[in-house]
């Protein structure tokens, strides 16, 4: 005859409780975000947050551009430093330039992009505003990193127009391994329509500074024109190019950039249309101001830093919808997508913001949660 053993229910519950207490206390990355998007991946002691956004670096001095090489982040600062962020440590590296940085509004050391072979070459490309006896201009140069100091090595393009505002300044290397340079109209709107001027344009050059044979206009760096103050450049996964641009008082624009095309400034802006001129994909309209700056692409969407808008905006290229992804940190100058992480820098120390203690900061979120 078979014998049956009956184990009381309270004994089973006791054993299960002991087993659960022996398991490590883990926080899943798949947990839903809380408090405006805070991700409980690391312990509170290891990761500081503001409004749910992870702080990567702080006490930055008017940061402008974000670049990344493996696990190291580099940030340009308008007063003339490049900040290295690595393993939780922040180091301000000196930049030795041949010309004196201009102190005009919006000027200084602006766009920086790392060479595709940076780990071997220690080379970067930079855009800065300078003053000398001939006046104030912008130039594109190469910088070489040695012993934690960046040294200007060669001038790729000089005498880009500069004024009291509207310097442009974003530079990026495209999928075609050409260097693209966004230049402002230097507060002289008419030069944006002048193809002989380097102002109010998106320029394209080889990495040695020469003019590519397949540029749209013979012997010209000009790739597109009719721009007021473009400050963002990016490409989608299929190679389509996009730019962000400041409107005059509103009418900010997100444009799809096509070779040789005229984007209208100062003849048209915002939703206005004119034959042989391209209107934007998205615009803030005449009642709202974004003042868009750096931008990047991820999974069918554009992410754009905004200064006056004090947000990171998301633009869905398929549906045409837009929304705020980031807010409550003040002015935002640049964004950078790495994997499914979005890095972004505040710009409250630029003289137009209201900096909090420890501003400006580099932040990070996980886009899959937003």
Short mmCIF file of C-alpha atoms in Angstrom, two decimals:
data_model
loop_
_atom_site.label_atom_id
_atom_site.label_comp_id
_atom_site.label_asym_id
_atom_site.label_seq_id
_atom_site.Cartn_x
_atom_site.Cartn_y
_atom_site.Cartn_z
CA UNK A 1 0.00 0.00 0.00
CA UNK A 2 1.31 3.44 -0.96
CA UNK A 3 1.97 5.95 1.76
CA UNK A 4 1.20 9.66 1.29
CA UNK A 5 2.96 12.44 3.17
CA UNK A 6 1.10 15.67 3.80
CA UNK A 7 3.19 18.83 4.16
CA UNK A 8 1.33 21.67 5.88
CA UNK A 9 0.70 24.77 3.74
CA UNK A 10 2.55 27.06 6.18
CA UNK A 11 5.71 24.96 5.69
CA UNK A 12 5.60 25.41 1.93
CA UNK A 13 5.20 29.18 2.28
CA UNK A 14 8.09 29.30 4.75
CA UNK A 15 10.40 27.46 2.35
CA UNK A 16 9.43 29.71 -0.56
CA UNK A 17 10.11 32.79 1.55
CA UNK A 18 13.57 31.57 2.46
CA UNK A 19 14.35 30.89 -1.20
CA UNK A 20 13.25 34.39 -2.21
CA UNK A 21 15.37 36.00 0.50
CA UNK A 22 18.45 34.19 -0.83
CA UNK A 23 18.13 35.79 -4.30
CA UNK A 24 20.19 38.88 -5.18
CA UNK A 25 18.36 42.21 -5.03
CA UNK A 26 18.25 43.08 -8.76
CA UNK A 27 16.61 45.99 -10.59
CA UNK A 28 15.56 45.13 -14.10
CA UNK A 29 16.40 47.49 -16.97
CA UNK A 30 13.01 46.54 -18.36
CA UNK A 31 11.26 48.29 -15.46
CA UNK A 32 9.03 51.16 -16.51
CA UNK A 33 10.51 54.62 -15.91
CA UNK A 34 9.18 56.78 -13.10
CA UNK A 35 9.47 60.44 -12.07
CA UNK A 36 9.54 61.77 -15.61
CA UNK A 37 11.65 58.96 -16.97
CA UNK A 38 14.06 57.89 -14.22
CA UNK A 39 15.57 54.50 -14.95
CA UNK A 40 16.37 52.32 -11.93
CA UNK A 41 19.41 50.58 -13.42
CA UNK A 42 22.14 51.68 -11.01
CA UNK A 43 22.06 52.20 -7.29
CA UNK A 44 21.22 55.72 -6.15
CA UNK A 45 24.69 56.12 -4.66
CA UNK A 46 26.33 55.42 -8.04
CA UNK A 47 24.21 57.59 -10.31
CA UNK A 48 22.88 61.11 -9.68
CA UNK A 49 19.77 62.29 -11.46
CA UNK A 50 17.94 65.55 -12.09
CA UNK A 51 14.26 65.27 -13.01
CA UNK A 52 14.94 61.60 -13.70
CA UNK A 53 17.81 62.29 -16.15
CA UNK A 54 21.15 60.68 -15.33
CA UNK A 55 23.98 63.19 -14.77
CA UNK A 56 27.20 62.19 -16.54
CA UNK A 57 29.18 65.43 -15.93
CA UNK A 58 28.53 68.83 -14.39
CA UNK A 59 30.10 72.26 -13.78
CA UNK A 60 30.63 72.68 -17.54
CA UNK A 61 31.44 76.10 -19.02
CA UNK A 62 29.12 76.89 -21.97
CA UNK A 63 29.39 73.44 -23.61
CA UNK A 64 28.60 73.30 -27.32
CA UNK A 65 29.23 69.91 -28.95
CA UNK A 66 29.20 66.26 -27.84
CA UNK A 67 31.52 63.64 -29.37
CA UNK A 68 32.24 60.07 -28.24
CA UNK A 69 35.05 57.60 -28.85
CA UNK A 70 34.41 54.16 -27.37
CA UNK A 71 33.79 54.86 -23.66
CA UNK A 72 35.20 58.39 -23.67
CA UNK A 73 33.11 61.52 -24.26
CA UNK A 74 34.55 64.82 -25.47
CA UNK A 75 32.69 68.13 -25.07
CA UNK A 76 33.72 71.44 -26.64
CA UNK A 77 33.29 74.59 -24.52
CA UNK A 78 32.94 78.03 -26.08
CA UNK A 79 35.65 79.68 -23.92
CA UNK A 80 38.22 77.32 -25.48
CA UNK A 81 38.44 73.95 -23.74
CA UNK A 82 37.60 70.38 -24.65
CA UNK A 83 36.32 68.42 -21.67
CA UNK A 84 37.14 64.71 -21.47
CA UNK A 85 34.62 62.55 -19.57
CA UNK A 86 35.79 59.03 -18.80
CA UNK A 87 35.03 56.51 -16.03
CA UNK A 88 33.07 59.10 -14.08
CA UNK A 89 35.98 61.58 -14.13
CA UNK A 90 35.94 64.97 -15.85
CA UNK A 91 39.07 66.69 -17.18
CA UNK A 92 39.24 70.06 -18.95
CA UNK A 93 41.87 69.79 -21.69
CA UNK A 94 43.50 72.94 -23.06
CA UNK A 95 43.10 73.87 -26.73
CA UNK A 96 45.94 75.88 -28.26
CA UNK A 97 44.62 77.89 -31.21
CA UNK A 98 46.56 80.09 -33.62
CA UNK A 99 44.02 82.90 -33.42
CA UNK A 100 42.43 84.59 -30.42
CA UNK A 101 38.88 83.46 -29.75
CA UNK A 102 36.24 86.13 -30.38
CA UNK A 103 34.10 87.21 -27.45
CA UNK A 104 31.04 88.21 -29.47
CA UNK A 105 27.68 86.73 -28.52
CA UNK A 106 27.35 83.07 -29.57
CA UNK A 107 31.04 82.98 -30.63
CA UNK A 108 34.03 80.92 -29.51
CA UNK A 109 35.04 77.29 -29.89
CA UNK A 110 31.90 75.76 -31.39
CA UNK A 111 31.60 72.53 -33.35
CA UNK A 112 34.09 69.69 -32.86
CA UNK A 113 33.99 66.27 -34.54
CA UNK A 114 36.44 63.39 -34.09
CA UNK A 115 38.30 61.87 -37.01
CA UNK A 116 36.86 58.47 -38.09
CA UNK A 117 40.20 56.90 -37.08
CA UNK A 118 40.57 58.97 -33.92
CA UNK A 119 42.08 56.21 -31.77
CA UNK A 120 45.01 56.00 -34.21
CA UNK A 121 45.24 59.60 -35.41
CA UNK A 122 44.22 61.54 -32.26
CA UNK A 123 42.81 64.07 -34.74
CA UNK A 124 39.67 66.19 -34.57
CA UNK A 125 38.07 68.88 -36.73
CA UNK A 126 36.91 72.13 -35.12
CA UNK A 127 35.07 75.34 -35.99
CA UNK A 128 35.85 78.52 -34.07
CA UNK A 129 35.28 82.28 -34.18
CA UNK A 130 38.37 84.48 -33.95
CA UNK A 131 39.47 88.10 -34.06
CA UNK A 132 42.61 89.58 -35.57
CA UNK A 133 43.72 92.83 -37.21
CA UNK A 134 41.60 92.05 -40.28
CA UNK A 135 38.36 91.58 -38.35
CA UNK A 136 36.24 88.75 -36.99
CA UNK A 137 35.83 85.46 -38.86
CA UNK A 138 35.14 81.75 -38.45
CA UNK A 139 37.51 79.01 -39.56
CA UNK A 140 37.64 75.22 -39.82
CA UNK A 141 40.82 73.61 -38.51
CA UNK A 142 42.30 70.28 -37.47
CA UNK A 143 43.30 69.69 -33.85
CA UNK A 144 45.81 67.08 -32.67
CA UNK A 145 45.64 65.65 -29.15
CA UNK A 146 48.97 65.06 -27.44
CA UNK A 147 49.69 64.83 -23.70
CA UNK A 148 46.11 65.97 -22.92
CA UNK A 149 46.53 69.19 -24.96
CA UNK A 150 44.80 69.91 -28.27
CA UNK A 151 46.97 71.83 -30.74
CA UNK A 152 45.71 73.54 -33.90
CA UNK A 153 47.54 71.79 -36.70
CA UNK A 154 46.18 72.99 -40.04
CA UNK A 155 43.57 75.39 -41.43
CA UNK A 156 41.09 73.74 -43.78
CA UNK A 157 38.94 76.80 -44.51
CA UNK A 158 39.18 80.40 -43.31
CA UNK A 159 37.40 83.76 -43.50
CA UNK A 160 33.90 82.36 -43.04
CA UNK A 161 31.75 85.46 -42.35
CA UNK A 162 31.14 86.35 -38.72
CA UNK A 163 29.24 89.17 -37.06
CA UNK A 164 27.79 90.07 -33.69
CA UNK A 165 25.60 86.90 -33.93
CA UNK A 166 24.76 84.01 -36.31
CA UNK A 167 28.01 82.10 -36.60
CA UNK A 168 26.44 78.71 -37.34
CA UNK A 169 29.18 76.38 -36.13
CA UNK A 170 28.04 72.77 -36.37
CA UNK A 171 30.40 70.41 -38.19
CA UNK A 172 29.82 66.73 -38.89
CA UNK A 173 31.35 63.96 -40.97
CA UNK A 174 28.70 62.45 -43.24
CA UNK A 175 28.21 58.85 -44.33
CA UNK A 176 30.24 59.73 -47.43
CA UNK A 177 33.20 60.65 -45.15
CA UNK A 178 33.02 64.29 -46.23
CA UNK A 179 33.12 67.14 -43.72
CA UNK A 180 29.92 69.24 -43.58
CA UNK A 181 29.97 72.72 -42.06
CA UNK A 182 26.91 74.81 -41.08
CA UNK A 183 27.56 78.56 -41.33
CA UNK A 184 25.35 81.48 -40.27
CA UNK A 185 24.50 84.64 -42.17
CA UNK A 186 26.53 86.80 -39.71
CA UNK A 187 23.43 89.01 -39.28
CA UNK A 188 23.72 90.03 -42.95
CA UNK A 189 20.73 88.19 -44.48
CA UNK A 190 21.58 88.96 -48.11
CA UNK A 191 24.76 86.84 -48.08
CA UNK A 192 22.69 83.68 -47.59
CA UNK A 193 21.55 84.00 -51.23
CA UNK A 194 25.03 84.84 -52.54
CA UNK A 195 26.69 81.58 -53.63
CA UNK A 196 30.06 83.35 -53.70
CA UNK A 197 29.82 83.94 -49.94
CA UNK A 198 30.55 81.22 -47.36
CA UNK A 199 27.93 82.62 -44.97
CA UNK A 200 24.39 81.28 -44.60
CA UNK A 201 25.35 77.93 -46.13
CA UNK A 202 25.99 74.29 -45.54
CA UNK A 203 29.49 73.64 -46.88
CA UNK A 204 31.01 70.31 -47.95
CA UNK A 205 34.70 69.46 -48.15
CA UNK A 206 37.11 66.55 -48.18
CA UNK A 207 38.80 65.81 -44.88
CA UNK A 208 41.97 67.49 -46.15
CA UNK A 209 40.05 70.72 -46.84
CA UNK A 210 39.85 70.37 -50.62
CA UNK A 211 36.64 70.76 -52.63
CA UNK A 212 35.00 67.44 -53.62
CA UNK A 213 34.64 66.88 -57.35
CA UNK A 214 30.95 66.03 -56.95
CA UNK A 215 29.91 69.21 -55.12
CA UNK A 216 26.88 70.82 -56.81
CA UNK A 217 28.63 74.02 -57.89
CA UNK A 218 32.02 73.94 -59.65
CA UNK A 219 35.02 74.88 -57.52
CA UNK A 220 32.74 75.77 -54.60
CA UNK A 221 32.38 74.48 -51.04
CA UNK A 222 28.67 75.37 -51.12
CA UNK A 223 26.40 72.33 -50.73
CA UNK A 224 23.15 74.19 -49.93
CA UNK A 225 22.32 77.85 -49.40
CA UNK A 226 19.64 80.26 -48.23
CA UNK A 227 20.19 79.43 -44.55
CA UNK A 228 19.87 81.91 -41.68
CA UNK A 229 21.65 80.25 -38.75
CA UNK A 230 21.83 76.45 -39.05
CA UNK A 231 23.20 74.74 -35.94
CA UNK A 232 22.30 71.08 -36.33
CA UNK A 233 23.29 68.38 -38.85
CA UNK A 234 22.51 64.68 -38.97
CA UNK A 235 21.73 61.78 -41.31
CA UNK A 236 19.13 59.03 -41.17
CA UNK A 237 20.02 55.37 -41.53
CA UNK A 238 19.36 55.57 -45.30
CA UNK A 239 21.73 58.54 -45.74
CA UNK A 240 19.17 61.35 -45.92
CA UNK A 241 20.58 64.58 -44.50
CA UNK A 242 18.75 66.94 -42.11
CA UNK A 243 19.50 70.32 -40.57
CA UNK A 244 18.01 72.55 -37.88
CA UNK A 245 17.83 76.31 -38.38
CA UNK A 246 16.90 79.40 -36.38
CA UNK A 247 14.12 81.57 -37.77
CA UNK A 248 14.06 85.34 -37.44
CA UNK A 249 11.75 85.72 -34.44
CA UNK A 250 9.93 82.39 -34.71
CA UNK A 251 9.54 80.17 -37.82
CA UNK A 252 12.37 77.84 -36.76
CA UNK A 253 12.96 75.03 -39.22
CA UNK A 254 13.87 71.36 -39.57
CA UNK A 255 14.97 70.84 -43.18
CA UNK A 256 15.79 67.87 -45.36
CA UNK A 257 19.01 68.94 -47.05
CA UNK A 258 19.48 68.24 -50.76
CA UNK A 259 22.56 68.99 -52.83
CA UNK A 260 22.52 72.39 -54.54
CA UNK A 261 19.15 73.51 -53.18
CA UNK A 262 18.07 76.94 -51.99
CA UNK A 263 16.29 77.07 -48.60
CA UNK A 264 14.94 80.56 -49.07
CA UNK A 265 16.35 82.87 -46.41
CA UNK A 266 15.76 85.82 -46.36
CA UNK A 267 13.14 85.61 -49.12
CA UNK A 268 10.96 82.99 -47.45
CA UNK A 269 10.90 81.31 -44.04
CA UNK A 270 8.69 78.98 -42.06
CA UNK A 271 5.62 77.82 -44.02
CA UNK A 272 6.14 80.27 -46.88
CA UNK A 273 6.71 78.84 -50.35
CA UNK A 274 8.39 80.06 -53.52
CA UNK A 275 9.36 78.36 -56.75
CA UNK A 276 12.87 76.85 -56.75
CA UNK A 277 13.13 77.21 -52.97
CA UNK A 278 12.59 74.41 -50.46
CA UNK A 279 10.32 74.78 -47.43
CA UNK A 280 10.97 72.89 -44.19
CA UNK A 281 9.69 69.48 -43.10
CA UNK A 282 8.80 70.94 -39.71
CA UNK A 283 8.51 74.51 -38.47
CA UNK A 284 7.68 76.14 -35.16
CA UNK A 285 5.36 78.52 -37.01
CA UNK A 286 5.02 82.22 -36.42
CA UNK A 287 3.73 81.93 -32.83
CA UNK A 288 6.42 79.73 -31.26
CA UNK A 289 10.21 79.80 -30.98
CA UNK A 290 12.45 76.75 -30.55
CA UNK A 291 15.91 78.15 -31.39
CA UNK A 292 17.02 74.65 -32.44
CA UNK A 293 20.65 73.58 -32.17
CA UNK A 294 22.30 70.14 -32.25
CA UNK A 295 20.39 67.15 -33.59
CA UNK A 296 20.69 63.40 -34.10
CA UNK A 297 18.71 60.51 -35.58
CA UNK A 298 17.35 57.31 -34.03
CA UNK A 299 14.84 54.75 -35.30
CA UNK A 300 12.91 56.95 -37.72
CA UNK A 301 12.95 60.03 -35.52
CA UNK A 302 14.98 63.24 -35.23
CA UNK A 303 16.01 64.47 -31.78
CA UNK A 304 16.70 68.20 -31.65
CA UNK A 305 18.13 70.34 -28.83
CA UNK A 306 16.35 73.67 -28.37
CA UNK A 307 17.57 76.78 -26.59
CA UNK A 308 14.57 79.09 -26.32
CA UNK A 309 12.35 76.03 -26.32
CA UNK A 310 14.29 74.61 -23.33
CA UNK A 311 13.65 71.04 -24.44
CA UNK A 312 14.72 68.14 -26.60
CA UNK A 313 12.10 67.72 -29.32
CA UNK A 314 11.34 64.47 -31.13
CA UNK A 315 10.16 64.61 -34.78
CA UNK A 316 8.68 61.45 -36.27
CA UNK A 317 9.70 61.38 -39.93
CA UNK A 318 6.99 58.85 -40.86
CA UNK A 319 3.95 60.32 -39.11
CA UNK A 320 4.93 63.99 -39.02
CA UNK A 321 4.19 64.10 -35.29
CA UNK A 322 6.37 65.93 -32.78
CA UNK A 323 6.64 65.99 -29.00
CA UNK A 324 8.85 67.08 -26.11
CA UNK A 325 11.08 64.31 -24.80
CA UNK A 326 13.20 66.33 -22.36
CA UNK A 327 12.26 69.46 -20.41
CA UNK A 328 12.87 71.12 -17.04
CA UNK A 329 16.66 71.55 -17.39
CA UNK A 330 16.69 74.91 -19.19
CA UNK A 331 18.44 75.58 -22.48
CA UNK A 332 19.71 72.54 -24.42
CA UNK A 333 22.59 72.95 -26.89
CA UNK A 334 23.42 69.52 -28.32
CA UNK A 335 22.27 65.90 -28.42
CA UNK A 336 24.12 62.69 -29.26
CA UNK A 337 22.64 59.23 -29.83
CA UNK A 338 24.77 56.20 -28.95
CA UNK A 339 22.98 52.86 -29.17
CA UNK A 340 19.64 53.51 -27.47
CA UNK A 341 21.14 56.15 -25.17
CA UNK A 342 20.52 59.85 -25.75
CA UNK A 343 23.13 62.25 -24.35
CA UNK A 344 22.31 65.96 -24.12
CA UNK A 345 23.94 69.09 -22.64
CA UNK A 346 22.32 72.06 -20.99
CA UNK A 347 23.48 75.57 -21.93
CA UNK A 348 22.33 77.77 -19.08
CA UNK A 349 25.76 79.40 -18.56
CA UNK A 350 25.77 81.01 -22.02
CA UNK A 351 24.60 84.40 -20.73
CA UNK A 352 21.01 83.88 -21.83
CA UNK A 353 19.95 81.19 -19.39
CA UNK A 354 19.37 80.99 -15.66
CA UNK A 355 21.96 78.51 -14.40
CA UNK A 356 21.27 76.28 -11.42
CA UNK A 357 23.99 75.15 -9.04
CA UNK A 358 26.46 72.85 -10.89
CA UNK A 359 25.20 73.90 -14.33
CA UNK A 360 25.93 73.19 -17.08
CA UNK A 361 25.55 69.41 -17.23
CA UNK A 362 25.83 66.44 -19.55
CA UNK A 363 22.85 64.09 -19.14
CA UNK A 364 21.76 60.69 -20.43
CA UNK A 365 18.47 58.85 -20.88
CA UNK A 366 17.51 55.49 -22.45
CA UNK A 367 15.34 56.21 -25.47
CA UNK A 368 13.46 52.90 -25.19
CA UNK A 369 11.70 54.30 -22.11
CA UNK A 370 10.61 57.64 -23.56
#
